[in-house]
């Protein structure tokens, strides 16, 4: 896969999509890593579907992160929408999978332009709430500082 992707990234699009649905997390992650490493194009629809799937939060951390990073590379506006939705979605108490995914969402938002929606979402994540871990609050505060610094 890597050899073909290195020479002809377009030739492996369908293979990446197929392997991205494999039962083995290791295979899915390796396929996503190859897509990232070789800038495989035309994966937007696949990435949107995977990040909005109901089982997204049950995926391994590295897979969730890769999917969101690739979505950011392919469709920044969709990645922004996904990251905002992830940060706004929470339970009444922290859940490890959701908490780590919300941290990834902060990372994604920190790489986007400082739009009012991005700034408001990050600001809300800095507030002390049962669903906002201390780590999330600090990450969101740091992202706000970086984004506001870029705007000045």
PDB file of C-alpha atoms in Angstrom:
ATOM      1  CA  UNK A   1       0.000   0.000   0.000  1.00  0.00           C
ATOM      2  CA  UNK A   2       2.726   2.479   0.965  1.00  0.00           C
ATOM      3  CA  UNK A   3       4.708   1.741  -2.195  1.00  0.00           C
ATOM      4  CA  UNK A   4       1.680   2.282  -4.450  1.00  0.00           C
ATOM      5  CA  UNK A   5       0.598   5.355  -2.473  1.00  0.00           C
ATOM      6  CA  UNK A   6       4.062   6.860  -2.766  1.00  0.00           C
ATOM      7  CA  UNK A   7       4.011   6.602  -6.557  1.00  0.00           C
ATOM      8  CA  UNK A   8       0.313   7.090  -7.297  1.00  0.00           C
ATOM      9  CA  UNK A   9      -1.701   8.400  -4.319  1.00  0.00           C
ATOM     10  CA  UNK A  10      -4.883   8.451  -6.435  1.00  0.00           C
ATOM     11  CA  UNK A  11      -4.540   4.712  -7.108  1.00  0.00           C
ATOM     12  CA  UNK A  12      -5.041   3.766  -3.452  1.00  0.00           C
ATOM     13  CA  UNK A  13      -8.162   5.800  -2.629  1.00  0.00           C
ATOM     14  CA  UNK A  14     -10.524   2.809  -2.743  1.00  0.00           C
ATOM     15  CA  UNK A  15      -8.045   0.608  -0.868  1.00  0.00           C
ATOM     16  CA  UNK A  16      -7.773   3.201   1.916  1.00  0.00           C
ATOM     17  CA  UNK A  17     -11.574   3.407   2.138  1.00  0.00           C
ATOM     18  CA  UNK A  18     -11.933  -0.381   2.256  1.00  0.00           C
ATOM     19  CA  UNK A  19      -9.189  -0.833   4.852  1.00  0.00           C
ATOM     20  CA  UNK A  20     -10.662   2.097   6.801  1.00  0.00           C
ATOM     21  CA  UNK A  21     -13.678  -0.092   7.538  1.00  0.00           C
ATOM     22  CA  UNK A  22     -11.701  -3.223   8.452  1.00  0.00           C
ATOM     23  CA  UNK A  23     -12.554  -5.007  11.701  1.00  0.00           C
ATOM     24  CA  UNK A  24      -8.966  -4.644  12.912  1.00  0.00           C
ATOM     25  CA  UNK A  25      -8.092  -1.264  14.453  1.00  0.00           C
ATOM     26  CA  UNK A  26      -4.442  -1.793  13.517  1.00  0.00           C
ATOM     27  CA  UNK A  27      -5.295  -2.162   9.830  1.00  0.00           C
ATOM     28  CA  UNK A  28      -7.594   0.881   9.889  1.00  0.00           C
ATOM     29  CA  UNK A  29      -4.911   2.980  11.595  1.00  0.00           C
ATOM     30  CA  UNK A  30      -2.183   1.879   9.178  1.00  0.00           C
ATOM     31  CA  UNK A  31      -4.434   2.757   6.235  1.00  0.00           C
ATOM     32  CA  UNK A  32      -5.076   6.220   7.693  1.00  0.00           C
ATOM     33  CA  UNK A  33      -1.362   6.692   8.381  1.00  0.00           C
ATOM     34  CA  UNK A  34      -0.589   5.845   4.748  1.00  0.00           C
ATOM     35  CA  UNK A  35      -3.260   8.314   3.607  1.00  0.00           C
ATOM     36  CA  UNK A  36      -1.723  11.038   5.757  1.00  0.00           C
ATOM     37  CA  UNK A  37       1.891  10.269   4.839  1.00  0.00           C
ATOM     38  CA  UNK A  38       1.221  10.216   1.087  1.00  0.00           C
ATOM     39  CA  UNK A  39      -1.447  12.931   0.915  1.00  0.00           C
ATOM     40  CA  UNK A  40      -3.999  10.595  -0.621  1.00  0.00           C
ATOM     41  CA  UNK A  41      -6.669  12.835  -2.198  1.00  0.00           C
ATOM     42  CA  UNK A  42     -10.464  12.534  -2.426  1.00  0.00           C
ATOM     43  CA  UNK A  43     -11.136  11.066   1.006  1.00  0.00           C
ATOM     44  CA  UNK A  44     -13.460  13.827   2.249  1.00  0.00           C
ATOM     45  CA  UNK A  45     -16.711  11.881   2.022  1.00  0.00           C
ATOM     46  CA  UNK A  46     -15.157   8.826   3.701  1.00  0.00           C
ATOM     47  CA  UNK A  47     -13.687  10.978   6.506  1.00  0.00           C
ATOM     48  CA  UNK A  48     -16.970  12.827   7.069  1.00  0.00           C
ATOM     49  CA  UNK A  49     -18.827   9.524   7.349  1.00  0.00           C
ATOM     50  CA  UNK A  50     -16.300   8.013   9.763  1.00  0.00           C
ATOM     51  CA  UNK A  51     -16.185  11.049  12.079  1.00  0.00           C
ATOM     52  CA  UNK A  52     -19.956  11.405  12.212  1.00  0.00           C
ATOM     53  CA  UNK A  53     -20.649   7.689  12.731  1.00  0.00           C
ATOM     54  CA  UNK A  54     -22.289   6.801  16.052  1.00  0.00           C
ATOM     55  CA  UNK A  55     -19.379   4.495  16.955  1.00  0.00           C
ATOM     56  CA  UNK A  56     -16.744   7.202  16.484  1.00  0.00           C
ATOM     57  CA  UNK A  57     -16.132   7.647  20.234  1.00  0.00           C
ATOM     58  CA  UNK A  58     -15.484   3.913  20.659  1.00  0.00           C
ATOM     59  CA  UNK A  59     -12.629   3.913  18.153  1.00  0.00           C
ATOM     60  CA  UNK A  60      -9.058   3.840  19.480  1.00  0.00           C
ATOM     61  CA  UNK A  61      -7.633   7.262  20.341  1.00  0.00           C
ATOM     62  CA  UNK A  62      -5.040   7.243  17.543  1.00  0.00           C
ATOM     63  CA  UNK A  63      -7.716   6.407  14.973  1.00  0.00           C
ATOM     64  CA  UNK A  64     -10.037   9.202  16.163  1.00  0.00           C
ATOM     65  CA  UNK A  65      -7.126  11.640  16.053  1.00  0.00           C
ATOM     66  CA  UNK A  66      -6.007  10.572  12.568  1.00  0.00           C
ATOM     67  CA  UNK A  67      -9.540  10.823  11.208  1.00  0.00           C
ATOM     68  CA  UNK A  68      -9.950  14.373  12.517  1.00  0.00           C
ATOM     69  CA  UNK A  69      -6.472  15.461  11.384  1.00  0.00           C
ATOM     70  CA  UNK A  70      -7.115  14.085   7.898  1.00  0.00           C
ATOM     71  CA  UNK A  71     -10.511  15.770   7.834  1.00  0.00           C
ATOM     72  CA  UNK A  72      -8.777  19.041   8.707  1.00  0.00           C
ATOM     73  CA  UNK A  73      -6.362  18.535   5.807  1.00  0.00           C
ATOM     74  CA  UNK A  74      -9.113  17.646   3.329  1.00  0.00           C
ATOM     75  CA  UNK A  75     -11.981  19.887   4.432  1.00  0.00           C
ATOM     76  CA  UNK A  76     -11.141  22.481   7.078  1.00  0.00           C
ATOM     77  CA  UNK A  77     -14.706  23.824   7.298  1.00  0.00           C
ATOM     78  CA  UNK A  78     -16.121  20.357   7.903  1.00  0.00           C
ATOM     79  CA  UNK A  79     -13.361  19.674  10.439  1.00  0.00           C
ATOM     80  CA  UNK A  80     -14.306  22.896  12.220  1.00  0.00           C
ATOM     81  CA  UNK A  81     -17.970  21.883  12.338  1.00  0.00           C
ATOM     82  CA  UNK A  82     -17.043  18.424  13.640  1.00  0.00           C
ATOM     83  CA  UNK A  83     -14.685  19.816  16.285  1.00  0.00           C
ATOM     84  CA  UNK A  84     -17.282  22.356  17.465  1.00  0.00           C
ATOM     85  CA  UNK A  85     -19.930  19.638  17.667  1.00  0.00           C
ATOM     86  CA  UNK A  86     -17.581  17.334  19.586  1.00  0.00           C
ATOM     87  CA  UNK A  87     -16.744  20.050  22.113  1.00  0.00           C
ATOM     88  CA  UNK A  88     -20.384  20.979  22.599  1.00  0.00           C
ATOM     89  CA  UNK A  89     -21.463  17.333  23.038  1.00  0.00           C
ATOM     90  CA  UNK A  90     -20.852  16.076  26.536  1.00  0.00           C
ATOM     91  CA  UNK A  91     -22.456  14.051  29.241  1.00  0.00           C
ATOM     92  CA  UNK A  92     -23.125  15.132  32.776  1.00  0.00           C
ATOM     93  CA  UNK A  93     -19.875  13.573  33.925  1.00  0.00           C
ATOM     94  CA  UNK A  94     -16.544  12.951  32.205  1.00  0.00           C
ATOM     95  CA  UNK A  95     -16.107   9.903  29.996  1.00  0.00           C
ATOM     96  CA  UNK A  96     -12.532   8.967  29.007  1.00  0.00           C
ATOM     97  CA  UNK A  97     -13.240   8.454  25.315  1.00  0.00           C
ATOM     98  CA  UNK A  98     -15.251  11.658  24.988  1.00  0.00           C
ATOM     99  CA  UNK A  99     -12.721  13.604  27.073  1.00  0.00           C
ATOM    100  CA  UNK A 100      -9.789  12.596  24.894  1.00  0.00           C
ATOM    101  CA  UNK A 101     -11.802  13.267  21.735  1.00  0.00           C
ATOM    102  CA  UNK A 102     -12.722  16.714  23.054  1.00  0.00           C
ATOM    103  CA  UNK A 103      -8.980  17.365  23.553  1.00  0.00           C
ATOM    104  CA  UNK A 104      -8.386  16.422  19.911  1.00  0.00           C
ATOM    105  CA  UNK A 105     -11.190  18.822  18.942  1.00  0.00           C
ATOM    106  CA  UNK A 106      -9.403  21.642  20.801  1.00  0.00           C
ATOM    107  CA  UNK A 107      -6.226  20.790  18.889  1.00  0.00           C
ATOM    108  CA  UNK A 108      -8.131  20.928  15.581  1.00  0.00           C
ATOM    109  CA  UNK A 109      -9.781  24.257  16.419  1.00  0.00           C
ATOM    110  CA  UNK A 110      -6.422  25.759  17.437  1.00  0.00           C
ATOM    111  CA  UNK A 111      -5.191  25.195  13.872  1.00  0.00           C
ATOM    112  CA  UNK A 112      -8.104  27.005  12.240  1.00  0.00           C
ATOM    113  CA  UNK A 113      -8.737  30.719  11.721  1.00  0.00           C
ATOM    114  CA  UNK A 114     -10.003  32.573  14.798  1.00  0.00           C
ATOM    115  CA  UNK A 115     -13.647  32.868  13.782  1.00  0.00           C
ATOM    116  CA  UNK A 116     -16.238  33.929  16.356  1.00  0.00           C
ATOM    117  CA  UNK A 117     -17.588  30.359  16.463  1.00  0.00           C
ATOM    118  CA  UNK A 118     -14.140  28.884  17.126  1.00  0.00           C
ATOM    119  CA  UNK A 119     -13.373  31.450  19.829  1.00  0.00           C
ATOM    120  CA  UNK A 120     -16.773  31.038  21.529  1.00  0.00           C
ATOM    121  CA  UNK A 121     -16.502  27.248  21.506  1.00  0.00           C
ATOM    122  CA  UNK A 122     -13.010  27.308  22.987  1.00  0.00           C
ATOM    123  CA  UNK A 123     -14.080  29.901  25.559  1.00  0.00           C
ATOM    124  CA  UNK A 124     -16.929  27.632  26.681  1.00  0.00           C
ATOM    125  CA  UNK A 125     -14.449  24.761  27.057  1.00  0.00           C
ATOM    126  CA  UNK A 126     -12.340  26.833  29.485  1.00  0.00           C
ATOM    127  CA  UNK A 127     -15.189  27.070  31.969  1.00  0.00           C
ATOM    128  CA  UNK A 128     -15.223  24.888  35.040  1.00  0.00           C
ATOM    129  CA  UNK A 129     -17.930  22.297  34.421  1.00  0.00           C
ATOM    130  CA  UNK A 130     -18.207  18.641  35.426  1.00  0.00           C
ATOM    131  CA  UNK A 131     -17.714  17.602  31.784  1.00  0.00           C
ATOM    132  CA  UNK A 132     -14.741  19.931  31.172  1.00  0.00           C
ATOM    133  CA  UNK A 133     -11.682  18.249  32.639  1.00  0.00           C
ATOM    134  CA  UNK A 134      -8.884  20.415  33.983  1.00  0.00           C
ATOM    135  CA  UNK A 135      -6.725  19.262  31.062  1.00  0.00           C
ATOM    136  CA  UNK A 136      -9.410  20.330  28.576  1.00  0.00           C
ATOM    137  CA  UNK A 137      -9.849  23.716  30.257  1.00  0.00           C
ATOM    138  CA  UNK A 138      -6.094  24.353  30.080  1.00  0.00           C
ATOM    139  CA  UNK A 139      -5.813  23.168  26.467  1.00  0.00           C
ATOM    140  CA  UNK A 140      -8.716  25.394  25.411  1.00  0.00           C
ATOM    141  CA  UNK A 141      -7.232  28.385  27.274  1.00  0.00           C
ATOM    142  CA  UNK A 142      -3.859  27.842  25.575  1.00  0.00           C
ATOM    143  CA  UNK A 143      -5.556  27.519  22.178  1.00  0.00           C
ATOM    144  CA  UNK A 144      -7.386  30.797  22.778  1.00  0.00           C
ATOM    145  CA  UNK A 145      -4.128  32.568  23.618  1.00  0.00           C
ATOM    146  CA  UNK A 146      -2.486  31.236  20.431  1.00  0.00           C
ATOM    147  CA  UNK A 147      -5.470  32.124  18.229  1.00  0.00           C
ATOM    148  CA  UNK A 148      -5.850  35.604  19.683  1.00  0.00           C
ATOM    149  CA  UNK A 149      -2.115  36.125  19.215  1.00  0.00           C
ATOM    150  CA  UNK A 150      -2.467  35.257  15.528  1.00  0.00           C
ATOM    151  CA  UNK A 151      -5.275  37.791  15.096  1.00  0.00           C
ATOM    152  CA  UNK A 152      -3.303  40.722  16.548  1.00  0.00           C
TER     153      UNK A 152
END
